[in-house]
Coordinates of C-alpha atoms in Angstrom, one line a residue:
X1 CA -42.3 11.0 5.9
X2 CA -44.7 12.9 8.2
X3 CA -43.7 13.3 11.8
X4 CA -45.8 10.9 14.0
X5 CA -47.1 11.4 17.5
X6 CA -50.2 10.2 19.3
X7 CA -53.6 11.6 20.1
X8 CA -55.4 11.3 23.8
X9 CA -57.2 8.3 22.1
X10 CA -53.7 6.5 21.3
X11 CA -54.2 6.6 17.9
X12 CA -51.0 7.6 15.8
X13 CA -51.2 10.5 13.2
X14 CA -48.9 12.8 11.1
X15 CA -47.5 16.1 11.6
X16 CA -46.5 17.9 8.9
X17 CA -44.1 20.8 10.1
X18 CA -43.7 22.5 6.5
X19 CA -45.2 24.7 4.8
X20 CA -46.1 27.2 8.1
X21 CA -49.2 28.8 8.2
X22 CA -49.8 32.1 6.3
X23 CA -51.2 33.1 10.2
X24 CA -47.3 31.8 11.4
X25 CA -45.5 33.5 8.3
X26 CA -48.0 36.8 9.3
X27 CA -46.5 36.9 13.0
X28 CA -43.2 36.3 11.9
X29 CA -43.3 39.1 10.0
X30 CA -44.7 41.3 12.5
X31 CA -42.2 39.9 15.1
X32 CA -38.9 40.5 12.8
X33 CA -40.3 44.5 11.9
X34 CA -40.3 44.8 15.8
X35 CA -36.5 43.6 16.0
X36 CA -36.0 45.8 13.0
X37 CA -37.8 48.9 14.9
X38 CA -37.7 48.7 18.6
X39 CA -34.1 49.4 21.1
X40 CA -32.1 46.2 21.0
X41 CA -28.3 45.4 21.4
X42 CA -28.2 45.1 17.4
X43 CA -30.0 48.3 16.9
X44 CA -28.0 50.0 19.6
X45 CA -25.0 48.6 17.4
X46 CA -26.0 49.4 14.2
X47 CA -29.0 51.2 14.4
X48 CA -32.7 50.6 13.9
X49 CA -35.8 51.5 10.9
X50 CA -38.7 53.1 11.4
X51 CA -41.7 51.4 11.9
X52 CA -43.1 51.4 8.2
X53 CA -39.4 51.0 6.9
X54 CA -39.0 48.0 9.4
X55 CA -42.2 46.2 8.4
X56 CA -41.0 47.2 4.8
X57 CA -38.2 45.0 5.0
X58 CA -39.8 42.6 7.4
X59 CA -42.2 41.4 4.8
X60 CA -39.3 40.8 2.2
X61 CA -36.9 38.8 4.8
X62 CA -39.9 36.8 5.4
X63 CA -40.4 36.1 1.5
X64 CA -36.9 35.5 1.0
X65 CA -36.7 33.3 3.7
X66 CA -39.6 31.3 2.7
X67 CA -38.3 30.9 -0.7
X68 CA -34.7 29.2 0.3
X69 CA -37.1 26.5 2.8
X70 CA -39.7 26.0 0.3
X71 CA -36.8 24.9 -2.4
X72 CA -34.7 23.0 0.2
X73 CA -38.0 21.5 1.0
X74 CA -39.2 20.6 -2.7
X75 CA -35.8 18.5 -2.8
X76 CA -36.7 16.2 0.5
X77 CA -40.5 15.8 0.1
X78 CA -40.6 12.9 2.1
X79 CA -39.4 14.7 5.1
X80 CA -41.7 15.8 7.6
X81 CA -40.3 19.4 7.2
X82 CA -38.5 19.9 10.1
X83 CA -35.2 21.1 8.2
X84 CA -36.7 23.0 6.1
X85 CA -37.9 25.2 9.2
X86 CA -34.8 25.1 10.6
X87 CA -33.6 26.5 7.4
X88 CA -36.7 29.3 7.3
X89 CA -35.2 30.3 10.9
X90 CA -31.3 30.8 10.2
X91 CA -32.5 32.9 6.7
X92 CA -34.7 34.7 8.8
X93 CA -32.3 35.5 11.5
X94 CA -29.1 35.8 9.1
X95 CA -31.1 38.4 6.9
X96 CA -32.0 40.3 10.1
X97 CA -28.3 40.6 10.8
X98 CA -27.3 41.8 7.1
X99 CA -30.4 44.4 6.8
X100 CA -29.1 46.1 10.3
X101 CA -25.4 46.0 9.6
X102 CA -26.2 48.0 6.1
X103 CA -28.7 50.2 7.6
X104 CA -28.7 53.9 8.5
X105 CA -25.1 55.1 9.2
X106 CA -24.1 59.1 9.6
X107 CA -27.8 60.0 8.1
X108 CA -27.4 58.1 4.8
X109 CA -30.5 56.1 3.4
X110 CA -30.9 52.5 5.4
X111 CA -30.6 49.5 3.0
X112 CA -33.4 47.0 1.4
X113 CA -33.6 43.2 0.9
X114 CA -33.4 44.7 -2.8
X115 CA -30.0 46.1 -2.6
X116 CA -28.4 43.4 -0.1
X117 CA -29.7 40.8 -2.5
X118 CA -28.1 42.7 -5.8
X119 CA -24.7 42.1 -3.6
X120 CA -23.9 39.0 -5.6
X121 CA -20.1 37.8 -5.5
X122 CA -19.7 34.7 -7.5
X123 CA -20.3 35.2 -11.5
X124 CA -20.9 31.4 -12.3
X125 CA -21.2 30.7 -16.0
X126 CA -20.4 26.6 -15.9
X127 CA -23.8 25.1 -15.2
X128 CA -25.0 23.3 -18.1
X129 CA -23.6 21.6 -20.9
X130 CA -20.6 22.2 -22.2
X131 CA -20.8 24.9 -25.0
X132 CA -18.0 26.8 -27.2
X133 CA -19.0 30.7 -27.1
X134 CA -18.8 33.3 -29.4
X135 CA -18.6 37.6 -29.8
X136 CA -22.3 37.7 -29.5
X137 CA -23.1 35.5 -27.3
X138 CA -20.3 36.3 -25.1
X139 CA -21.7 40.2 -25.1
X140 CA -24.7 38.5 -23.1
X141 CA -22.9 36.4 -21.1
X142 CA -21.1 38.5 -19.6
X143 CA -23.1 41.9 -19.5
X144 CA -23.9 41.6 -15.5
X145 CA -20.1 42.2 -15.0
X146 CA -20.5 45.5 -17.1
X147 CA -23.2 46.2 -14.4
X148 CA -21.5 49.8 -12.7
X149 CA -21.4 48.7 -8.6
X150 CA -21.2 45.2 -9.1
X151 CA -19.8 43.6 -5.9
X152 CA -18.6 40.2 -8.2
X153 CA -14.9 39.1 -6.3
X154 CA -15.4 35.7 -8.1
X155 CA -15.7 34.5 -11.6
X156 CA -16.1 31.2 -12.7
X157 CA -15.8 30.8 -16.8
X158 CA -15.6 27.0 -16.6
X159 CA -17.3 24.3 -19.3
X160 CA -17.3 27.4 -21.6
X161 CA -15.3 27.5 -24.8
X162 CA -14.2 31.0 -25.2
X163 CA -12.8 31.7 -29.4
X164 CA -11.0 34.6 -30.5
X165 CA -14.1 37.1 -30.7
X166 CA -15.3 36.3 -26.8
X167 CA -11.7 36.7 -25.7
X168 CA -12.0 39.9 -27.2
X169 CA -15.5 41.0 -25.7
X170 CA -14.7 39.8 -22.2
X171 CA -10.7 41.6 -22.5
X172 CA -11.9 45.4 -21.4
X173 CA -14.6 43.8 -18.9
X174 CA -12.6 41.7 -17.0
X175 CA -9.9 44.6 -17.1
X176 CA -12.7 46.7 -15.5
X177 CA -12.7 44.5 -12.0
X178 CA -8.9 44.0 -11.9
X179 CA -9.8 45.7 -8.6
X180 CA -12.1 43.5 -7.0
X181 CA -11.6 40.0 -8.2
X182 CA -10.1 37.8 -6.0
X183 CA -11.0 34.5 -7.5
X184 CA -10.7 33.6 -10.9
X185 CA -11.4 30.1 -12.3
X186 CA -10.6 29.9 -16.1
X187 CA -10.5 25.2 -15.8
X188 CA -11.6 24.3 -19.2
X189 CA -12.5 27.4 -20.9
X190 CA -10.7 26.7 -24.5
X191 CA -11.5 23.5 -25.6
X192 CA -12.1 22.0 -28.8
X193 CA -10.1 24.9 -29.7
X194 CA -6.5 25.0 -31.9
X195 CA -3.4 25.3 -30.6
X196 CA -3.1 29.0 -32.0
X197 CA -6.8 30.2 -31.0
X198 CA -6.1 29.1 -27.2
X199 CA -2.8 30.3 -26.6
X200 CA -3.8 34.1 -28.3
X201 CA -7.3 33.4 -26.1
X202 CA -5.1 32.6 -23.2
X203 CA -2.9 35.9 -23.6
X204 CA -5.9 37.8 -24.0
X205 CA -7.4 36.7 -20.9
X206 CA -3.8 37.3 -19.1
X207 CA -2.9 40.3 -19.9
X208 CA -6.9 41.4 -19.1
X209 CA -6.3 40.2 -15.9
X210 CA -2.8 41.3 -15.0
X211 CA -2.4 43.1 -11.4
X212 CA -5.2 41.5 -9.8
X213 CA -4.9 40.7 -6.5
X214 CA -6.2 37.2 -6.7
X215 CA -5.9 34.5 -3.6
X216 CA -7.4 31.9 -5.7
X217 CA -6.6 30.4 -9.8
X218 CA -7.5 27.9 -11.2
X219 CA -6.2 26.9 -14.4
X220 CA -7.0 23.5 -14.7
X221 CA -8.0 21.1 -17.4
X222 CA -6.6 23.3 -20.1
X223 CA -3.5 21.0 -21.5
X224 CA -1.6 24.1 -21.6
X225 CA 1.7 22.8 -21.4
X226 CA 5.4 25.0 -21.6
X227 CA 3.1 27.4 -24.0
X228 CA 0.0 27.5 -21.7
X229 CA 1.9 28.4 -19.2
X230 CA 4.1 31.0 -20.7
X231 CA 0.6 32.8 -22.3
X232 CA -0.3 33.3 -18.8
X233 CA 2.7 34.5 -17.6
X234 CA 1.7 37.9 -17.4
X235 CA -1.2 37.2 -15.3
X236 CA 1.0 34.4 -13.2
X237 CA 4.1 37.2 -12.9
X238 CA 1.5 40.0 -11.2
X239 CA 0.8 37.4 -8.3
X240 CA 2.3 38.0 -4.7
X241 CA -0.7 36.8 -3.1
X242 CA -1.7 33.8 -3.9
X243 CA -3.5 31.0 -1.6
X244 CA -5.0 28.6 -4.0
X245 CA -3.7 27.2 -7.5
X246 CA -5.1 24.8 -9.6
X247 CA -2.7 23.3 -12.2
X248 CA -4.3 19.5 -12.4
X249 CA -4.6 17.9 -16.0
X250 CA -2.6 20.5 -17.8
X251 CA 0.2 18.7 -19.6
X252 CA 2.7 20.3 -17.2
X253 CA 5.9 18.8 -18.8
X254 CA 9.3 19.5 -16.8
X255 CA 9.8 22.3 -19.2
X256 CA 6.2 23.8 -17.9
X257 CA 6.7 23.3 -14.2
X258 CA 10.6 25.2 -14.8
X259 CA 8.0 27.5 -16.4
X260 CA 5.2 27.7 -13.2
X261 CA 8.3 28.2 -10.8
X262 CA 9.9 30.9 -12.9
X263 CA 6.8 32.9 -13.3
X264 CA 4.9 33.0 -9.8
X265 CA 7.3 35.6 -8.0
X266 CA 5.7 34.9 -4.0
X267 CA 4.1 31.5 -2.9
X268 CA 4.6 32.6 0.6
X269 CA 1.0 32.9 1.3
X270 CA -0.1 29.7 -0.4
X271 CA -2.2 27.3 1.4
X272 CA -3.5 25.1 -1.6
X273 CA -1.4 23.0 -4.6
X274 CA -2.5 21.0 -7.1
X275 CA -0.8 19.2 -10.0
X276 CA -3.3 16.3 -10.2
X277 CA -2.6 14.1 -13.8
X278 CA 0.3 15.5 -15.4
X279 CA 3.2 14.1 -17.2
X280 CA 6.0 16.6 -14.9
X281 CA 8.4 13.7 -14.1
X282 CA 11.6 13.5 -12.3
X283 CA 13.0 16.6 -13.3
X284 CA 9.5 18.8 -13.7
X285 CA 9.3 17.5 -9.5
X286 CA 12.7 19.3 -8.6
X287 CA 11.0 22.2 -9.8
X288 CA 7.9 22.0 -8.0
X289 CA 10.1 21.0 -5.2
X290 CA 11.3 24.6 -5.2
X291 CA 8.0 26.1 -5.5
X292 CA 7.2 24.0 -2.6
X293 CA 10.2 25.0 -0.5
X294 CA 8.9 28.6 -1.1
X295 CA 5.8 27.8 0.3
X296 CA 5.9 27.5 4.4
X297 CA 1.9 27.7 5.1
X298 CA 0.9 25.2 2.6
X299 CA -2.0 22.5 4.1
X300 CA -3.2 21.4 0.7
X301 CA -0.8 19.6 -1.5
X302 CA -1.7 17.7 -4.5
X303 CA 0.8 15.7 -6.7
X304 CA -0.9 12.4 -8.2
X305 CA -0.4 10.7 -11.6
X306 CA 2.7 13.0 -12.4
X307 CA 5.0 10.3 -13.3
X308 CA 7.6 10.9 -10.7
X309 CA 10.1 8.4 -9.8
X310 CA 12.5 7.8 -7.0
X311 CA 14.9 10.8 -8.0
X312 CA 11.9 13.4 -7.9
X313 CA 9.9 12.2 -5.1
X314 CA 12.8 12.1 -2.8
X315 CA 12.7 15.8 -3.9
X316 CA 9.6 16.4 -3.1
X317 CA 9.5 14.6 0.5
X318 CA 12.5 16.8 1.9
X319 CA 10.7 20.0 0.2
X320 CA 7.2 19.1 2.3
X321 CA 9.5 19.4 5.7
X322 CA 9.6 23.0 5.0
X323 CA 5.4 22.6 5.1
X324 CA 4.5 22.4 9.3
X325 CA 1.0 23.4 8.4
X326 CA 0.2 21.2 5.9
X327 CA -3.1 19.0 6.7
X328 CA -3.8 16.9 3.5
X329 CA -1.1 15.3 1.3
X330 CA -2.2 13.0 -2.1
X331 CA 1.1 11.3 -4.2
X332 CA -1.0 8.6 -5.4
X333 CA -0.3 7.1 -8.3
X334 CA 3.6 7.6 -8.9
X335 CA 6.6 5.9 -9.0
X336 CA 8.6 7.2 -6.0
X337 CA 10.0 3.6 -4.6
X338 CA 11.7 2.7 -1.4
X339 CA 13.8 5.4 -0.9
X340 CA 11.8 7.9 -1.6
X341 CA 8.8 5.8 0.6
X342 CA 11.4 6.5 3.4
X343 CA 12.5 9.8 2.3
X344 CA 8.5 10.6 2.8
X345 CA 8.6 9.3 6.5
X346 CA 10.9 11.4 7.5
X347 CA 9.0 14.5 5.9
X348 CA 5.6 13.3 7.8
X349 CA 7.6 13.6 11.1
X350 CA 7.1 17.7 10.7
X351 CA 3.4 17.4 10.0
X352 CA 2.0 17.4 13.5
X353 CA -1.9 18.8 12.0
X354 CA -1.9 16.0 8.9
X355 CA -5.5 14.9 8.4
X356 CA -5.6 13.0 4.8
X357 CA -3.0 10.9 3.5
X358 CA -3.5 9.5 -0.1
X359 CA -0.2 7.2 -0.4
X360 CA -1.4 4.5 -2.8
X361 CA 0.4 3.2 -6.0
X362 CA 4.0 4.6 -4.9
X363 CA 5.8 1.2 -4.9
X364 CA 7.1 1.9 -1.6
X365 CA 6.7 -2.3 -1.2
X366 CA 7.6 -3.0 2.5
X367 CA 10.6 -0.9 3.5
X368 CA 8.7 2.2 2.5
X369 CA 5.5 1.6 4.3
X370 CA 6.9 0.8 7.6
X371 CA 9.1 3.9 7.6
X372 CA 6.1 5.9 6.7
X373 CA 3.6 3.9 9.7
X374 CA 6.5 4.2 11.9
X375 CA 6.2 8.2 11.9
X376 CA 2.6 8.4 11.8
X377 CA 2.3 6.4 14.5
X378 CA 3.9 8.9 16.8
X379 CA 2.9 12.2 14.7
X380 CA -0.6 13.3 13.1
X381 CA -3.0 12.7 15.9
X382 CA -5.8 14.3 14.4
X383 CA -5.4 11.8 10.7
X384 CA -8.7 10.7 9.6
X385 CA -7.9 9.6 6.0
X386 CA -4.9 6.8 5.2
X387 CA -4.9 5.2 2.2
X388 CA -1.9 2.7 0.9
X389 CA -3.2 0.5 -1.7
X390 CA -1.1 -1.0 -4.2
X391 CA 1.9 -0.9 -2.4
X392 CA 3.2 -4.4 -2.2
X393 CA 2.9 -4.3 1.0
X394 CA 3.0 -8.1 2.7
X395 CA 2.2 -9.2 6.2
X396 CA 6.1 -8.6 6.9
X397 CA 4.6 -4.6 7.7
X398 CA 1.3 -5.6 9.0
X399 CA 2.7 -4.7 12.6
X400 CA 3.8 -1.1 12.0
X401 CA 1.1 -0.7 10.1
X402 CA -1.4 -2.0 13.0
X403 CA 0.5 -0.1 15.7
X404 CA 0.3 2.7 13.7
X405 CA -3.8 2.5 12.9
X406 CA -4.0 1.5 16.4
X407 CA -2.5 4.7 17.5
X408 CA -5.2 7.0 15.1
X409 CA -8.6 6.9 17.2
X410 CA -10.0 9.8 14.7
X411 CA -9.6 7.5 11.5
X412 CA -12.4 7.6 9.3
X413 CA -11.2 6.1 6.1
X414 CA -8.7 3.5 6.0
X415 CA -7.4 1.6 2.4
X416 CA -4.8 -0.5 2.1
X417 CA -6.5 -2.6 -1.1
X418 CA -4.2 -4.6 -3.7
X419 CA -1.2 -5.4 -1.5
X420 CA -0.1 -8.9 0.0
X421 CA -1.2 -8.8 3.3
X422 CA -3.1 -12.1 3.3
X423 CA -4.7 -13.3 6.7
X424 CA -1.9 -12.6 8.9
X425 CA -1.6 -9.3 7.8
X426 CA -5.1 -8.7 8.0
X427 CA -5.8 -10.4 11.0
X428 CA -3.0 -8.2 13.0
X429 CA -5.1 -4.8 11.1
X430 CA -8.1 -6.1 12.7
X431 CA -6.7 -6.3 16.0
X432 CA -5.6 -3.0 15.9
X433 CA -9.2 -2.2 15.4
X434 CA -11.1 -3.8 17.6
X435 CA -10.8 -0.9 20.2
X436 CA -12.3 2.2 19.9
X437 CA -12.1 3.9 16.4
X438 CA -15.7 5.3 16.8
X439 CA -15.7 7.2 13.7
X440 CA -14.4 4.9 11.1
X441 CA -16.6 5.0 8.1
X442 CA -14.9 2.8 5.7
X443 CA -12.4 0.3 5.2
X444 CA -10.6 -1.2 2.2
X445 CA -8.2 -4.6 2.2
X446 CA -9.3 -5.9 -1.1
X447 CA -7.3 -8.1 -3.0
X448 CA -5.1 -9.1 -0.3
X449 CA -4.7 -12.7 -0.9
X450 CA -7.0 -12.9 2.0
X451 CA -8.8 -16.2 3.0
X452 CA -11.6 -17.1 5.4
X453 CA -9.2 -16.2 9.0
X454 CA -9.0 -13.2 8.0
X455 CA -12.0 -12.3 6.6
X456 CA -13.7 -13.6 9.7
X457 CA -11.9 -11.5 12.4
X458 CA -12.2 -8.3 10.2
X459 CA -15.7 -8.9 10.1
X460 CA -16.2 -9.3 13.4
X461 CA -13.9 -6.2 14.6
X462 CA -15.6 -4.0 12.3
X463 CA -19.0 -4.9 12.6
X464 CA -20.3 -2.9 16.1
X465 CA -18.7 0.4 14.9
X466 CA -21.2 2.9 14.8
X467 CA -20.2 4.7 12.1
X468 CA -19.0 2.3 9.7
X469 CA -20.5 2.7 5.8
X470 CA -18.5 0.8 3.7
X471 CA -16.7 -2.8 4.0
X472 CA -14.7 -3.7 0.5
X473 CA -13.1 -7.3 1.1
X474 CA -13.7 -8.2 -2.6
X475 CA -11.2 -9.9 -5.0
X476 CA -9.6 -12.2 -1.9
X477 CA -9.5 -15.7 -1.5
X478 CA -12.2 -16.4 0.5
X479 CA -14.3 -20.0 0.5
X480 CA -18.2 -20.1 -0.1
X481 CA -18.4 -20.7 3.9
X482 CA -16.2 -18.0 4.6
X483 CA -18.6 -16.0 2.6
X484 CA -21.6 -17.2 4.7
X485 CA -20.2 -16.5 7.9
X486 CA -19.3 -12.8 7.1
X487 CA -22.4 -12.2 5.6
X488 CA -24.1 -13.9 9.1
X489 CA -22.1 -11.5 10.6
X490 CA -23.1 -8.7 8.8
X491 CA -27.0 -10.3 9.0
X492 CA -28.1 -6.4 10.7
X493 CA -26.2 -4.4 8.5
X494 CA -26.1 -6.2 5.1
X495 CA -25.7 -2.8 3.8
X496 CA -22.1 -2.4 4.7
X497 CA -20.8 -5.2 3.3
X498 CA -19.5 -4.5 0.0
X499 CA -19.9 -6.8 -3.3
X500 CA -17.9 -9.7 -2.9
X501 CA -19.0 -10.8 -6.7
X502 CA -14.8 -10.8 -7.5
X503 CA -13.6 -12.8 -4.7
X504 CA -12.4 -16.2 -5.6
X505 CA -12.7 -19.4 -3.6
X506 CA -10.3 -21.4 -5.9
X507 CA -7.5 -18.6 -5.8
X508 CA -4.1 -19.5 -5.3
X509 CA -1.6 -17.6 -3.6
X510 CA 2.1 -17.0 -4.6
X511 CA 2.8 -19.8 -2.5
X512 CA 0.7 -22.0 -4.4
X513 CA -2.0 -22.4 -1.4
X514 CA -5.0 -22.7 -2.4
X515 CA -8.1 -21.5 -0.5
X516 CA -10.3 -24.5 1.0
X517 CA -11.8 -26.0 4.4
X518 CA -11.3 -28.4 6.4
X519 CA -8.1 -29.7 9.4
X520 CA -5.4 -27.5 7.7
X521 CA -7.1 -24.6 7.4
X522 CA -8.3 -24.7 11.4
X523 CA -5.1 -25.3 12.3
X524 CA -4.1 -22.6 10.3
X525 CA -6.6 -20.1 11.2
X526 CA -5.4 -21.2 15.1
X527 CA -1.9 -20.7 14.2
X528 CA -2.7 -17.0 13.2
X529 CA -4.9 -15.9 15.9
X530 CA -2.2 -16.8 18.1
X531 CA 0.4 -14.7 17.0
X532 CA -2.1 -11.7 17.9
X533 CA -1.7 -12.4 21.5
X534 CA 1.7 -10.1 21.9
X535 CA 0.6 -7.4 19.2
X536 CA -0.3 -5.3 21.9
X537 CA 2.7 -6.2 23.8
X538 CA 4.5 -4.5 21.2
X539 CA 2.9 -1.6 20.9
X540 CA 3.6 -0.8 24.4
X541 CA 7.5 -1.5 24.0
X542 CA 7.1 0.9 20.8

């Protein structure tokens, strides 16, 4: 859409802010060769071009420029433009920068846009669809890394099959930049392949890449397993300095993960985890748990859907104490249990600059979730993400959990889906809203057993926040009029409200209640509301 003003008339018209002039793009370029040319604290700093080398270069930051708003442009054409300027200016300004910092230094030729913009780092082969590659087409592939001065410190081979004969080709060229890779990401890059073909593939690339000094890996989506693992391990052995690893969907069995924490010699400087879908268990956790022991500055830790039980997660929750810095935490969607719920309460107590915390699916039923709310209440003041669904949590731990949400004014995503809260529960969460909580975005407490109360006073302390995106209160109990009234209340923002398509008016709860109208459930709904009246009582005796 065009940006609209007025004329002197009154008369409303459009103003199209992009694409500038060629008179404006003209001055520009006159205006960024006098920056290039004339005394300045940059060209003081770094030094300054000629006139005609200054104008030279100008007239290619300009183009440059253009090109990046012109593209970001093409992608929002009913803007009026005014980003894409914005954009047109930092390129501008940016490029400026770069240009003086690689110009003339002890009397050696000053740099061009050319040679800046041949300073590519990341070597990206994963766009498109996913294809298996060969010897020859590999020799293409891959022949900008062969380039001699190449400044490439990333490579990403993902989405692309690599056989026998591509392993081969890409051995000696990868062995070429063992000194200037940093980041390597080699996530599904063998598959569709056997079992043989990948691991010798997998060696290949390893022992290729062997001594580099790489602060990121990612080996993910690879179903290596004990032997995956094991074919890397020359690669994996030559690491000291790792700060990212990517293991997730690997097939990392306890015999793999003895494997991972045998091989990496130093995760001292690692900062980023991941073991997302694996089939590690109890025993493959203890020896993660060590890796994680071994690793004081991680923030990023990622364990979901590994199968761990009560034995290994309690293993894991007193390894994270060792983690002070850690900022995000996911253990969705294993079976750690009460103790190890409580275990992981007392680990949270040492992360004072926790931000995200994905705790949903862990059986931690009651008992678990209260020792957990019961630390972050008094720890993690910056937490914007909690999420706790399917955790058999009933309204018996809807108070530490409100004191606790109460307590984070930064949240921005809270879910606590698929537990037993019902109306009580929910009614005491919405309380705990109500005040403040400015930059919550969305919030989940479906299938909660939850009737029309409860749905009601959610509603209504949700409803004002400015920020708020998404409401899910599908697959409760809710009546037809409950429905009404917390669609009414939502009339301004009927966008917010998610589906409620699942919910069920005639649902039963494991009381045998069934939702309805009418005296008993007023009197019910009163009875509730009225237990809210000390909830903030409580939090002040806390």
């Amino acid at each position: 859409m065009d940006a609209t003003t007025m004329n002197p008339e009154g008369q409303a018209f459009s103003v199209k802010l992009w694409p500038p002039s060629e008179s404006t793009r003209l001055l520009l370029v006159e205006r960024m060769a006098n920056n290039l040319s004339t005394p300045s604290i940059f060209t003081r700093k770094y030094g300054s071009f000629s006139t005609e080398e200054a104008g030279e270069n100008a007239k290619q930051i300009e183009e440059v420029a253009f090109s990046a708003a012109d593209q970001h442009y093409e992608k929002e054409p009913d803007g009026d433009g005014g980003s894409a300027v914005q954009l047109y200016a930092k390129e501008c300004s940016k490029l400026i920068l770069e240009i003086l910092k690689r110009g003339k230094v002890d009397g050696e030729e000053p740099a061009s846009m050319t040679s800046i913009e041949a300073c590519e780092t990341v070597f990206d082969i994963s766009k498109g669809q996913r294809a298996f590659v060969e010897a020859e087409e590999a020799e293409k592939l891959l022949r900008p890394l062969k380039e001699p001065g190449n400044a490439y410190t990333k490579i990403i081979f993902s989405n692309r099959s690599f056989g026998l004969g591509a392993a081969r080709v890409a051995e000696p060229i990868l062995a070429s930049l063992k000194d200037q890779l940093k980041e390597v990401d080699l996530s599904d890059f063998i598959a569709g392949r056997s079992e043989g073909e990948a691991l010798e593939v997998m060696t290949i690339f390893s022992e290729a890449l062997e001594g580099c000094v790489l602060r990121s890996l990612d080996l993910s989506n690879n179903a290596l397993g004990e032997k995956g693992i094991r074919a890397f391990g020359k690669l994996l052995k030559s690491q000291g300095s790792l700060e990212e690893l990517y293991l997730m969907n690997d097939g990392i069995s306890e015999e793999a993960a003895r494997a991972v924490r045998e091989l990496i010699p130093s995760t001292e400087k690692l900062r980023v985890l991941q073991f997302h879908n694996n089939m590690t268990g109890d025993e493959g956790a203890l020896a993660i748990s060590e890796v994680v022991k071994r690793s004081p500055l991680l923030e990023d830790f990622r364990c979901s859907s590994t199968r761990i039980g009560s034995e290994g997660g309690v293993a894991l929750s007193e390894a994270l104490q060792t983690c002070t810095n850690l900022k995000k935490l996911d253990l969705r969607d294993n079976m750690f249990g009460v103790e190890a719920g409580v275990a992981l309460g007392k680990s949270l107590a040492k992360h004072g600059d926790l931000t995200e915390a994905y705790l949903s699916y862990l059986n931690l039923e009651d008992e678990g979730a209260v020792a957990i709310a019961n630390v972050l209440k008094q720890s993690a003041p910056s937490l914007e993400v909690l999420e706790m669904a399917g955790n058999d949590i009933t309204a018996e731990a809807a108070p530490a959990l409100a004191a606790c949400i109460a307590a984070k004014q930064l949240i921005t995503n809270l879910n606590l889906a698929e537990n037993e809260l019902r109306d009580e529960g929910a009614l005491q969460i919405s309380k705990a809203l109500e005040d403040g909580h400015a930059q919550l975005k969305e919030v989940d407490l479906s299938s909660n057993s939850m009737r029309r109360a409860g749905a009601r006073c959610l509603a209504r302390a949700l409803v004002h926040k400015p920020g708020l995106k998404w409401l899910n209160i599908n697959g409760n109990f809710i009546s037809d009029e409950g429905i009404d009234e917390v669609k009414s209340i939502f009339n301004e923002f009927p966008n917010v409200l998610g589906s409620l398509d699942e919910n069920d008016p005639e649902g039963e709860d494991d009381n045998g209640n069934k939702s309805g109208e009418g005296e008993d459930e007023e009197g019910d709904e009163l009875e509730l509301e009225s237990k809210l009246k000390n909830l903030e009582v409580h939090q002040e005796e806390d």
